[in-house]
Amino acid sequence: DAGGGRPPSSGADPGRTAWEGVWIELLEARGEAEAAQAARWEAFERDLDARRLRDFLRRLKGFDDVVATDRALEYAAAFKPFTTALAFLLAWPAPQEAARLVVARAAEIDGDAIEGLEPAARSLEDRYPLAATLILRAMVRHVARPAVGGSVTIETDTAVTGAVTITVDQSKRTTSPFR
């Protein structure tokens, strides 16, 4: 066969995950445990597939699962897009790693991804207020920018008072946002 029996590698194929699961089961049934483990890890690396990672970790011996979990969390922290990495770390759950991700890659936060960012900010706000503030700041910038046409400055004092100050510089605005 053209694909050599391997599961399709395109992320656009809606049956990929199911086919991949069958492929891994077949490898296991044929006694090819190493190949099955490699396929599980590849699926995790491609999509941050938590189910495949859990299956991978479950089959490790001794404390190899601890080392592999650390490796997986490091991989996830560098994964692009940012929102996929954040969602994985929060769902794993690894909130401390998620907070580190937010602080380290704050410039990559897409404030338009409100459906994922708002719950992320809420889940981090008690233990990791800086990370939550950075997420909320990106959301506010996204919402405010089209309306003002200028720059938006957001100052926070969440550690002490929980206050957020938003300053809008409209001096660069050339047209009315309401036309």
mmCIF file of C-alpha atoms in Angstrom:
data_model
loop_
_atom_site.group_PDB
_atom_site.id
_atom_site.type_symbol
_atom_site.label_atom_id
_atom_site.label_comp_id
_atom_site.label_asym_id
_atom_site.label_seq_id
_atom_site.Cartn_x
_atom_site.Cartn_y
_atom_site.Cartn_z
ATOM 1 C CA ASP A 1 0.000 0.000 0.000
ATOM 2 C CA ALA A 2 1.103 3.574 -0.690
ATOM 3 C CA GLY A 3 1.439 4.605 2.952
ATOM 4 C CA GLY A 4 3.359 1.487 3.962
ATOM 5 C CA GLY A 5 0.545 0.658 6.370
ATOM 6 C CA ARG A 6 1.347 3.689 8.495
ATOM 7 C CA PRO A 7 -1.483 5.904 9.680
ATOM 8 C CA PRO A 8 -2.088 9.061 7.674
ATOM 9 C CA SER A 9 0.119 11.906 8.933
ATOM 10 C CA SER A 10 -2.004 14.839 7.816
ATOM 11 C CA GLY A 11 -3.734 16.725 10.614
ATOM 12 C CA ALA A 12 -6.612 17.410 8.202
ATOM 13 C CA ASP A 13 -7.660 13.738 8.036
ATOM 14 C CA PRO A 14 -10.628 13.362 10.416
ATOM 15 C CA GLY A 15 -10.086 9.605 10.731
ATOM 16 C CA ARG A 16 -6.409 9.869 11.624
ATOM 17 C CA THR A 17 -6.812 9.428 15.365
ATOM 18 C CA ALA A 18 -9.039 6.362 15.010
ATOM 19 C CA TRP A 19 -6.785 4.834 12.354
ATOM 20 C CA GLU A 20 -3.753 5.555 14.492
ATOM 21 C CA GLY A 21 -5.371 3.764 17.438
ATOM 22 C CA VAL A 22 -6.014 0.694 15.297
ATOM 23 C CA TRP A 23 -2.440 0.862 13.982
ATOM 24 C CA ILE A 24 -1.041 0.962 17.524
ATOM 25 C CA GLU A 25 -3.244 -1.963 18.585
ATOM 26 C CA LEU A 26 -2.020 -3.936 15.565
ATOM 27 C CA LEU A 27 1.601 -3.203 16.445
ATOM 28 C CA GLU A 28 0.956 -4.409 20.012
ATOM 29 C CA ALA A 29 -0.790 -7.561 18.767
ATOM 30 C CA ARG A 30 2.190 -8.339 16.523
ATOM 31 C CA GLY A 31 4.529 -7.976 19.488
ATOM 32 C CA GLU A 32 6.024 -4.714 18.243
ATOM 33 C CA ALA A 33 5.786 -2.890 21.567
ATOM 34 C CA GLU A 34 8.654 -0.490 20.766
ATOM 35 C CA ALA A 35 7.019 0.559 17.500
ATOM 36 C CA ALA A 36 3.689 1.012 19.280
ATOM 37 C CA GLN A 37 5.354 3.183 21.913
ATOM 38 C CA ALA A 38 7.069 5.225 19.201
ATOM 39 C CA ALA A 39 3.698 5.758 17.481
ATOM 40 C CA ARG A 40 2.122 6.888 20.755
ATOM 41 C CA TRP A 41 4.936 9.383 21.374
ATOM 42 C CA GLU A 42 4.724 10.678 17.790
ATOM 43 C CA ALA A 43 0.977 11.256 18.219
ATOM 44 C CA PHE A 44 1.618 13.147 21.426
ATOM 45 C CA GLU A 45 4.314 15.297 19.802
ATOM 46 C CA ARG A 46 2.191 16.075 16.759
ATOM 47 C CA ASP A 47 -1.023 17.102 18.536
ATOM 48 C CA LEU A 48 -0.244 17.137 22.274
ATOM 49 C CA ASP A 49 -2.590 14.162 22.463
ATOM 50 C CA ALA A 50 -2.974 13.557 26.204
ATOM 51 C CA ARG A 51 -4.640 10.168 25.725
ATOM 52 C CA ARG A 52 -1.699 8.862 23.693
ATOM 53 C CA LEU A 53 0.725 10.278 26.247
ATOM 54 C CA ARG A 54 -1.113 8.556 29.114
ATOM 55 C CA ASP A 55 -1.054 5.266 27.171
ATOM 56 C CA PHE A 56 2.667 5.771 26.535
ATOM 57 C CA LEU A 57 3.422 6.477 30.209
ATOM 58 C CA ARG A 58 1.320 3.547 31.459
ATOM 59 C CA ARG A 59 3.548 1.103 29.586
ATOM 60 C CA LEU A 60 6.854 2.358 30.991
ATOM 61 C CA LYS A 61 8.700 0.473 33.712
ATOM 62 C CA GLY A 62 10.041 1.723 37.015
ATOM 63 C CA PHE A 63 10.427 5.460 37.251
ATOM 64 C CA ASP A 64 10.771 5.936 33.504
ATOM 65 C CA ASP A 65 7.285 7.444 33.528
ATOM 66 C CA VAL A 66 8.490 10.337 35.718
ATOM 67 C CA VAL A 67 11.335 11.119 33.319
ATOM 68 C CA ALA A 68 9.012 10.823 30.311
ATOM 69 C CA THR A 69 6.394 13.055 31.949
ATOM 70 C CA ASP A 70 9.009 15.739 32.547
ATOM 71 C CA ARG A 71 10.132 15.416 28.932
ATOM 72 C CA ALA A 72 6.521 15.687 27.733
ATOM 73 C CA LEU A 73 5.853 18.802 29.810
ATOM 74 C CA GLU A 74 9.021 20.428 28.459
ATOM 75 C CA TYR A 75 7.941 19.562 24.933
ATOM 76 C CA ALA A 76 4.461 20.972 25.556
ATOM 77 C CA ALA A 77 5.908 24.226 26.923
ATOM 78 C CA ALA A 78 7.660 24.846 23.599
ATOM 79 C CA PHE A 79 4.768 23.653 21.412
ATOM 80 C CA LYS A 80 3.181 25.994 18.877
ATOM 81 C CA PRO A 81 0.559 27.256 18.775
ATOM 82 C CA PHE A 82 0.625 28.732 22.255
ATOM 83 C CA THR A 83 -3.098 28.123 22.880
ATOM 84 C CA THR A 84 -2.719 24.374 22.240
ATOM 85 C CA ALA A 85 0.204 24.204 24.655
ATOM 86 C CA LEU A 86 -1.711 26.132 27.319
ATOM 87 C CA ALA A 87 -4.815 23.965 26.935
ATOM 88 C CA PHE A 88 -2.758 20.785 27.236
ATOM 89 C CA LEU A 89 -0.893 21.930 30.346
ATOM 90 C CA LEU A 90 -4.083 22.997 32.096
ATOM 91 C CA ALA A 91 -5.914 19.792 31.172
ATOM 92 C CA TRP A 92 -3.015 17.480 32.130
ATOM 93 C CA PRO A 93 -3.162 19.084 34.862
ATOM 94 C CA ALA A 94 0.100 20.994 35.213
ATOM 95 C CA PRO A 95 -0.967 24.494 36.326
ATOM 96 C CA GLN A 96 2.512 25.551 37.459
ATOM 97 C CA GLU A 97 3.933 24.681 34.036
ATOM 98 C CA ALA A 98 0.975 26.468 32.404
ATOM 99 C CA ALA A 99 1.743 29.603 34.422
ATOM 100 C CA ARG A 100 5.414 29.414 33.439
ATOM 101 C CA LEU A 101 4.354 29.059 29.805
ATOM 102 C CA VAL A 102 2.188 32.180 30.016
ATOM 103 C CA VAL A 103 4.934 34.262 31.611
ATOM 104 C CA ALA A 104 7.643 33.017 29.237
ATOM 105 C CA ARG A 105 5.578 33.366 26.063
ATOM 106 C CA ALA A 106 3.250 36.265 26.942
ATOM 107 C CA ALA A 107 3.923 37.981 23.623
ATOM 108 C CA GLU A 108 2.397 34.973 21.824
ATOM 109 C CA ILE A 109 -0.960 35.103 23.586
ATOM 110 C CA ASP A 110 -3.682 35.596 20.994
ATOM 111 C CA GLY A 111 -6.268 37.700 22.806
ATOM 112 C CA ASP A 112 -8.865 36.646 20.233
ATOM 113 C CA ALA A 113 -8.925 33.079 21.597
ATOM 114 C CA ILE A 114 -11.329 34.124 24.335
ATOM 115 C CA GLU A 115 -13.154 30.786 24.605
ATOM 116 C CA GLY A 116 -9.955 29.116 25.801
ATOM 117 C CA LEU A 117 -8.192 32.019 27.443
ATOM 118 C CA GLU A 118 -10.940 33.169 29.794
ATOM 119 C CA PRO A 119 -11.266 29.787 31.559
ATOM 120 C CA ALA A 120 -7.456 29.508 31.577
ATOM 121 C CA ALA A 121 -7.157 32.864 33.338
ATOM 122 C CA ARG A 122 -9.818 31.853 35.864
ATOM 123 C CA SER A 123 -8.090 28.553 36.614
ATOM 124 C CA LEU A 124 -4.758 30.295 37.209
ATOM 125 C CA GLU A 125 -5.896 33.439 39.035
ATOM 126 C CA ASP A 126 -5.751 32.160 42.616
ATOM 127 C CA ARG A 127 -2.328 30.494 42.613
ATOM 128 C CA TYR A 128 -0.717 32.248 39.638
ATOM 129 C CA PRO A 129 -2.120 35.790 39.466
ATOM 130 C CA LEU A 130 0.634 37.110 37.200
ATOM 131 C CA ALA A 131 -0.127 34.490 34.539
ATOM 132 C CA ALA A 132 -3.855 35.157 34.814
ATOM 133 C CA THR A 133 -3.246 38.901 34.489
ATOM 134 C CA LEU A 134 -1.100 38.430 31.378
ATOM 135 C CA ILE A 135 -3.863 36.386 29.761
ATOM 136 C CA LEU A 136 -6.537 38.940 30.652
ATOM 137 C CA ARG A 137 -4.278 41.752 29.437
ATOM 138 C CA ALA A 138 -3.952 40.080 26.020
ATOM 139 C CA MET A 139 -7.728 39.716 25.834
ATOM 140 C CA VAL A 140 -8.305 43.380 26.740
ATOM 141 C CA ARG A 141 -5.721 44.532 24.203
ATOM 142 C CA HIS A 142 -7.414 42.494 21.509
ATOM 143 C CA VAL A 143 -10.846 43.878 22.300
ATOM 144 C CA ALA A 144 -9.727 47.501 22.783
ATOM 145 C CA ARG A 145 -7.378 47.892 19.824
ATOM 146 C CA PRO A 146 -9.924 47.965 16.981
ATOM 147 C CA ALA A 147 -12.166 50.367 18.854
ATOM 148 C CA VAL A 148 -9.558 52.967 19.665
ATOM 149 C CA GLY A 149 -7.181 52.899 16.724
ATOM 150 C CA GLY A 150 -4.385 54.027 19.022
ATOM 151 C CA SER A 151 -2.436 52.275 21.712
ATOM 152 C CA VAL A 152 -3.664 50.600 24.850
ATOM 153 C CA THR A 153 -1.654 50.553 28.068
ATOM 154 C CA ILE A 154 -2.690 48.197 30.804
ATOM 155 C CA GLU A 155 -1.212 48.540 34.280
ATOM 156 C CA THR A 156 -1.948 46.037 36.989
ATOM 157 C CA ASP A 157 -1.406 45.824 40.697
ATOM 158 C CA THR A 158 -2.972 42.413 41.212
ATOM 159 C CA ALA A 159 -0.580 41.350 43.941
ATOM 160 C CA VAL A 160 -1.534 44.196 46.269
ATOM 161 C CA THR A 161 -4.930 45.620 45.369
ATOM 162 C CA GLY A 162 -6.173 43.571 42.438
ATOM 163 C CA ALA A 163 -6.538 46.815 40.491
ATOM 164 C CA VAL A 164 -6.308 47.018 36.720
ATOM 165 C CA THR A 165 -5.901 50.402 35.021
ATOM 166 C CA ILE A 166 -6.489 50.736 31.288
ATOM 167 C CA THR A 167 -5.236 53.851 29.519
ATOM 168 C CA VAL A 168 -6.148 54.510 25.897
ATOM 169 C CA ASP A 169 -4.044 56.854 23.765
ATOM 170 C CA GLN A 170 -6.327 58.048 20.975
ATOM 171 C CA SER A 171 -3.870 60.589 19.564
ATOM 172 C CA LYS A 172 -2.936 58.221 16.725
ATOM 173 C CA ARG A 173 -6.523 57.550 15.737
ATOM 174 C CA THR A 174 -7.212 58.630 12.175
ATOM 175 C CA THR A 175 -10.805 57.559 11.679
ATOM 176 C CA SER A 176 -13.793 56.993 13.837
ATOM 177 C CA PRO A 177 -14.339 53.367 14.764
ATOM 178 C CA PHE A 178 -18.078 53.919 14.415
ATOM 179 C CA ARG A 179 -18.257 54.709 10.699
#
